[in-house]
Every structure is written in structure tokens, then in C-alpha cells.
Amino acid sequence: MKSKILVDTLRKITRAKGRFLALFGIIALSSGFFAGLKVTGPDMKQSAEKYYRDTNLMDLHLLSDIGFHKDTVAQLSALDGVAQVQAGCSEAAFLPAQDNAETIVKLFGVDFDAVQQQTAINLLELTEGEYPDAPNECLIEVNTPPCYQVGDTLTVTVADAETSILKETTFTVTGKANWSMFVDFKRGTTSIGNGSIDSFLLVPMAAFSQEFYTDMYITLEETQGMDSYSDAYDAVIARYTKQIESNVPAYAASRIEQVRNEAAEQLADSRKELDDGWAELTVNREQFLQEIADAEQTLSDALTEIKNGMTQWQIGVAEYEAGLAACQEAETSLAKQDTDLKAQEETVAAALQSLTEEQAFLARVQSIVTGYREVALIAPFSKDIQEMIDRAAVYDSEVYSLSQSLTAYFQAAAGSPDKARLESAIAFYIGNCRADLTNKTAEAERNQQQLADARAAVSAAYQQLAEEKTRLTGAESELNSAKQ
């Protein structure tokens, strides 16, 4: 029976050789393609794993809105299981491209000496040119606009010059490189422009002020030799992430203290400027009061001269003319003082109105921030929220940007640690601003009271001048009568 089946099968194959060979080829090709797909995934993972190890790619990347203090490097290095900690600086900026278009680039500070010695985290692969030697030199990458090549000069524009940590904005391109931080064509997000980073620039750390760091890169001892695509690797990363997040207050303490000290210095400078202004106002007030006293003395002398001059006609006429001139001079002086006083009163009133409005605005900002504690917004914001953020920009300083913090706060996830941290920082900063406004309001009110006292003195001087004019008129009548 089996031989008959075999003979029948061979007969069918012989009669339809083309069909048999076609089916055989299709099956063979499909089997080969399937086998290739089965081994491609593991091979790609192995290639990526080798690239990560060869470039000493980080295990953890820490970012901070207010930055990291230099002491944080030692704190993180002291953690059990940490192999290496590397601090860095980064900032997003605008870079002109073709046809006056702008792209968004992120500049990363790199220790090129450590890179060349193969001791750095996130090693790079130089594909063209040479490493930068000066702070105003850089490396570009494949995503950089093609109008820039090795040897060219490029200039970036920062979003906020007051808060920027870049010391250099014009760079000479010395080479091109691939960087293990980015293994695909996505370059991350940012808070400027359209929010999407188009490419990166690698610059020396000396291109940044380095008063604080924005990035921390960490490698772990436990992950050495571990497959980065494995569940075990993910578990290790999750464990260290939780450990570091639980110690955030300790890591941030030094930087927060640094920010507070800088804010205190700025407040001291502002207070000195205010004290100098107050001293100048005091001097002007004393001068003003002296002029009033001089005018009163002039009027008194004129009155005495008129009374004494009635004994003789010639002496009386001379004294009358002198008294009249003195009154005119005093009236001119009082008119000038009155004009100056009105200007000062208007200035102080406007300042008080402005301070009141600013207090109300800051109170409204704090109220809205509290109300959005459990809410996360997506840009673009509503007109009211955006107008509030734009107005808050006037309180931005070199050490802290209230407008950027508000933008980050509204976009932060509801109930997240970032949102809580931002809320605390915003409340602290607004509290300092409101305290400063309160001090300025108190000083302005004292100035207003002093001006009111000066106004009363001017009014009294006008009254005395009017009385003196009355006396002069009487003296003139008496002189005319005596002449007749």
C-alpha cells in the first residue's frame, strides 16, 4: 500500500515538475525569511547592548528645574552601588536654519578630556573633524541643519538672557559626532518654541557658567554585565530610582540654600537702593523746610522794616519797596515749592496704587496656583492663565523665573512630586515678593504723611504771605496819605 502511494506521488511530481518546484521554492523562501526574523530581534538587541557598554551609557539621568549644587555629586557618589556620577549642564536655544527658519537645539556640556581618556559617562563617537579645545567650539550631529558644516560658525539665541547659564552663544564647528544619549532621531522636548528639540550641540563645560549643574548622569555597579533589555535590569533601575527620589530633599538642600543666599543678596541690594532713595528724599525735605523757614523769616523781616519805616518818608518808601520785593520773591518760591510738592504727591499716590495692584495680582496668582494643585493643563493655556503668566514675567530674576515656574507648574501632572515642589517654590518666591511690596508700601505711606506735613507748612506760609500782603497794602495807603 505504501509503495503505491509513493509511486503515485512520484508520478504526480514527474507530471507537474514546475508546480512542485514553485511550491518547494515558496516554502523554502518562507522558512528562511521566518528564520531570519526570529534571529534579527536578538541580534539587534545584542548590537545595541554592545554599543551601550562600549560608550558607557548612563543608567540614570537626573534633571532639576533649580539645578544641582556641586555637593550633590559627592552625595550621589556616596550611595551604595553607585559606580560613577557625572555632572553636566544643558540648555535649549534657537538656531537659525535655511530661509530664516529657526530650529531648536539643546546644548550639552561635555568633558572632552574625559571623553578622550574613555573615562566619561555617555561616550561619543567622533565621525568627522576633531574635538573642541576652546569654550567657543562645538560638535554637531546628523540632525543639525545641513547649512552648517565643519569649520562653520553658528550663533544660538537663548530664550531668556537673564536666566541663561550659557557664557558663549557663538561657536565654531570643529567636528561631527554620534552620541549614545540619542540612538534614534528623537531629541526630546523643551519649554521653548514648539516644545520639540530638533538636534543637539556638544560644547565644552567651560561654555556654561557652572554655578550649578542641570543634569546628573549615574552608572550602577549592579548593572555591569546585565542585559539592559531584561526585567532584572528594569527592577534594579526602579529600585535605585525610588531610593534617589526618597532622598530628594537632602540632595536639593545645598542648592536651595544657595538660591536663598542669592535671593538674600539681591534683596539686600534692593534695600540699599531704597535706603539711598529715602536718604535723598530726607535731604530734599530738609531743604524744602529750610526754604519755608527762610521765606517766613523774609516775611517777618519785611513786616518789621515796614513798621519801622513809617517814621520817615524816605526810609518808609525804601522799606516799603524792599518789603514788596521780598513778598514777591517769597511768593515765587512758594509757588515753585507748591508745584514740586504736587509732583511728589502724585508720584507717591501712583506708587501706592501700583503697589496695591501688585499685591492683589500676587495674591491672585497664589490663589490660582493653589486651585490648580490637582489639575494639569496642556499648552496652549487659556487666555486668562497665559495673561497671568506673561504679567508674572516682570518678577523674573537671574536666579528664579516665576513665569517659567508657573508654566511648568500648570503642565505638571496632578498630585506629582514635581507639582508639589513647584508649588512650594512659587509660594516661597511670591511670599518674598509680597513682603518686599509690603515694605515698599509702608515706606511710601510714610513719605505720603511727610508730604502732607509739608503741604500744611506750605499752606501756612501762603496764609502768612497773604497777611503780609495785606500789611503792605496798608503801608502803601499810609505812605500815600503821608505823601499828600
CSV table of C-alpha atoms in Angstrom, one decimal, residues 112-284:
chain,number,residue,atom,x,y,z
A,112,PHE,CA,36.1,66.3,26.3
A,113,ASP,CA,39.3,65.4,28.2
A,114,ALA,CA,37.4,62.6,30.0
A,115,VAL,CA,35.9,61.5,26.7
A,116,GLN,CA,39.2,61.2,25.0
A,117,GLN,CA,40.5,59.3,28.0
A,118,GLN,CA,37.5,57.0,27.8
A,119,THR,CA,36.6,57.7,31.5
A,120,ALA,CA,33.4,59.7,30.9
A,121,ILE,CA,29.8,58.5,31.0
A,122,ASN,CA,27.9,58.6,27.7
A,123,LEU,CA,31.0,58.5,25.4
A,124,LEU,CA,30.6,59.9,21.9
A,125,GLU,CA,31.8,58.7,18.5
A,126,LEU,CA,33.7,61.3,16.5
A,127,THR,CA,32.8,60.8,12.9
A,128,GLU,CA,34.5,63.9,11.4
A,129,GLY,CA,36.9,66.6,12.4
A,130,GLU,CA,38.4,66.9,15.9
A,131,TYR,CA,37.3,67.5,19.5
A,132,PRO,CA,36.8,71.1,20.7
A,133,ASP,CA,39.6,72.8,22.6
A,134,ALA,CA,38.1,76.2,23.4
A,135,PRO,CA,34.8,77.2,25.1
A,136,ASN,CA,33.5,78.7,21.8
A,137,GLU,CA,33.9,75.5,19.8
A,138,CYS,CA,31.4,72.7,19.4
A,139,LEU,CA,30.5,69.4,17.7
A,140,ILE,CA,27.3,69.0,15.6
A,141,GLU,CA,25.3,65.9,14.7
A,142,VAL,CA,23.4,64.3,11.8
A,143,ASN,CA,20.2,66.3,12.7
A,144,THR,CA,21.9,69.7,12.6
A,145,PRO,CA,20.7,71.8,9.7
A,146,PRO,CA,22.8,70.9,6.6
A,147,CYS,CA,23.8,74.6,6.2
A,148,TYR,CA,26.3,74.1,9.0
A,149,GLN,CA,29.4,72.0,8.3
A,150,VAL,CA,32.8,71.5,9.9
A,151,GLY,CA,34.6,74.9,10.0
A,152,ASP,CA,31.5,77.0,10.0
A,153,THR,CA,30.4,79.4,12.8
A,154,LEU,CA,27.0,79.3,14.3
A,155,THR,CA,25.2,81.5,16.8
A,156,VAL,CA,22.4,80.4,19.1
A,157,THR,CA,19.8,82.6,20.7
A,158,VAL,CA,18.7,81.9,24.3
A,159,ALA,CA,15.1,82.2,25.3
A,160,ASP,CA,15.9,84.3,28.4
A,161,ALA,CA,19.2,86.1,28.7
A,162,GLU,CA,18.7,86.9,32.4
A,163,THR,CA,18.3,83.2,33.5
A,164,SER,CA,20.6,81.6,30.8
A,165,ILE,CA,23.6,79.8,32.1
A,166,LEU,CA,25.4,79.9,28.8
A,167,LYS,CA,28.5,82.1,28.7
A,168,GLU,CA,29.1,81.5,25.0
A,169,THR,CA,26.5,81.8,22.2
A,170,THR,CA,28.7,81.8,19.1
A,171,PHE,CA,30.6,78.6,18.3
A,172,THR,CA,33.0,77.3,15.6
A,173,VAL,CA,32.1,73.8,14.4
A,174,THR,CA,35.2,71.5,14.8
A,175,GLY,CA,33.6,68.2,14.0
A,176,LYS,CA,30.6,65.9,13.9
A,177,ALA,CA,29.8,63.1,16.3
A,178,ASN,CA,27.3,60.4,17.2
A,179,TRP,CA,26.2,60.3,20.9
A,180,SER,CA,24.9,57.3,22.8
A,181,MET,CA,22.5,59.6,24.6
A,182,PHE,CA,20.4,59.5,21.4
A,183,VAL,CA,20.2,56.3,19.4
A,184,ASP,CA,17.2,57.4,17.3
A,185,PHE,CA,16.2,60.6,15.6
A,186,LYS,CA,14.1,61.9,18.6
A,187,ARG,CA,15.9,64.6,20.6
A,188,GLY,CA,13.5,65.2,23.5
A,189,THR,CA,11.3,68.1,24.5
A,190,THR,CA,11.8,71.6,25.9
A,191,SER,CA,9.8,74.5,27.2
A,192,ILE,CA,10.7,76.9,24.4
A,193,GLY,CA,9.5,77.2,20.8
A,194,ASN,CA,7.2,74.4,19.7
A,195,GLY,CA,8.5,72.3,22.6
A,196,SER,CA,10.3,69.7,20.4
A,197,ILE,CA,14.1,69.6,20.2
A,198,ASP,CA,15.4,69.2,16.6
A,199,SER,CA,19.1,68.5,17.3
A,200,PHE,CA,21.9,68.8,19.9
A,201,LEU,CA,25.2,70.5,20.1
A,202,LEU,CA,28.1,69.3,22.2
A,203,VAL,CA,30.1,72.1,23.8
A,204,PRO,CA,32.9,72.2,26.5
A,205,MET,CA,31.7,72.6,30.1
A,206,ALA,CA,33.5,76.0,30.1
A,207,ALA,CA,30.8,77.3,27.8
A,208,PHE,CA,28.4,77.3,30.8
A,209,SER,CA,28.7,79.4,33.9
A,210,GLN,CA,28.8,76.2,36.1
A,211,GLU,CA,27.5,78.0,39.1
A,212,PHE,CA,25.2,74.9,39.4
A,213,TYR,CA,24.5,71.8,37.3
A,214,THR,CA,21.3,70.9,35.4
A,215,ASP,CA,22.0,67.2,34.8
A,216,MET,CA,23.4,64.2,36.7
A,217,TYR,CA,24.4,61.0,34.9
A,218,ILE,CA,24.8,57.9,37.0
A,219,THR,CA,26.1,54.3,36.3
A,220,LEU,CA,25.4,51.5,38.8
A,221,GLU,CA,27.7,48.7,39.8
A,222,GLU,CA,24.9,46.2,39.9
A,223,THR,CA,24.0,46.7,36.2
A,224,GLN,CA,27.5,46.0,35.0
A,225,GLY,CA,27.3,43.0,32.7
A,226,MET,CA,23.4,43.0,33.0
A,227,ASP,CA,21.2,42.9,29.9
A,228,SER,CA,19.6,46.3,29.7
A,229,TYR,CA,16.5,44.9,28.0
A,230,SER,CA,15.9,42.4,30.8
A,231,ASP,CA,13.3,42.6,33.6
A,232,ALA,CA,16.1,42.3,36.1
A,233,TYR,CA,17.7,45.4,34.8
A,234,ASP,CA,14.4,47.3,35.0
A,235,ALA,CA,13.9,46.1,38.5
A,236,VAL,CA,17.4,47.5,39.6
A,237,ILE,CA,16.7,50.8,37.9
A,238,ALA,CA,13.3,51.1,39.6
A,239,ARG,CA,14.9,50.3,43.0
A,240,TYR,CA,17.6,53.0,42.7
A,241,THR,CA,15.1,55.5,41.3
A,242,LYS,CA,12.9,55.0,44.3
A,243,GLN,CA,15.9,55.3,46.6
A,244,ILE,CA,17.1,58.6,45.0
A,245,GLU,CA,13.6,60.1,44.8
A,246,SER,CA,13.1,59.4,48.5
A,247,ASN,CA,16.2,61.5,49.3
A,248,VAL,CA,15.5,64.4,47.0
A,249,PRO,CA,15.1,66.9,49.9
A,250,ALA,CA,18.7,66.1,51.1
A,251,TYR,CA,20.1,66.4,47.6
A,252,ALA,CA,18.3,69.7,47.0
A,253,ALA,CA,19.1,71.3,50.3
A,254,SER,CA,22.5,72.7,49.3
A,255,ARG,CA,21.1,74.2,46.1
A,256,ILE,CA,18.0,75.6,47.8
A,257,GLU,CA,20.3,77.3,50.4
A,258,GLN,CA,22.4,78.7,47.5
A,259,VAL,CA,19.3,80.1,45.8
A,260,ARG,CA,18.1,81.6,49.1
A,261,ASN,CA,21.5,83.3,49.7
A,262,GLU,CA,21.5,84.7,46.2
A,263,ALA,CA,17.9,86.0,46.7
A,264,ALA,CA,19.0,87.5,50.1
A,265,GLU,CA,21.9,89.3,48.4
A,266,GLN,CA,19.5,90.7,45.7
A,267,LEU,CA,17.1,91.8,48.4
A,268,ALA,CA,19.9,93.5,50.3
A,269,ASP,CA,20.9,95.4,47.2
A,270,SER,CA,17.3,96.5,46.6
A,271,ARG,CA,17.0,97.6,50.2
A,272,LYS,CA,20.2,99.6,49.9
A,273,GLU,CA,18.9,101.3,46.8
A,274,LEU,CA,15.7,102.0,48.7
A,275,ASP,CA,17.6,103.4,51.6
A,276,ASP,CA,19.6,105.7,49.3
A,277,GLY,CA,16.4,107.0,47.8
A,278,TRP,CA,15.0,107.6,51.3
A,279,ALA,CA,18.1,109.5,52.3
A,280,GLU,CA,17.9,111.7,49.2
A,281,LEU,CA,14.2,112.3,50.0
A,282,THR,CA,15.1,113.3,53.5
A,283,VAL,CA,17.7,115.8,52.3
A,284,ASN,CA,15.2,117.3,49.9
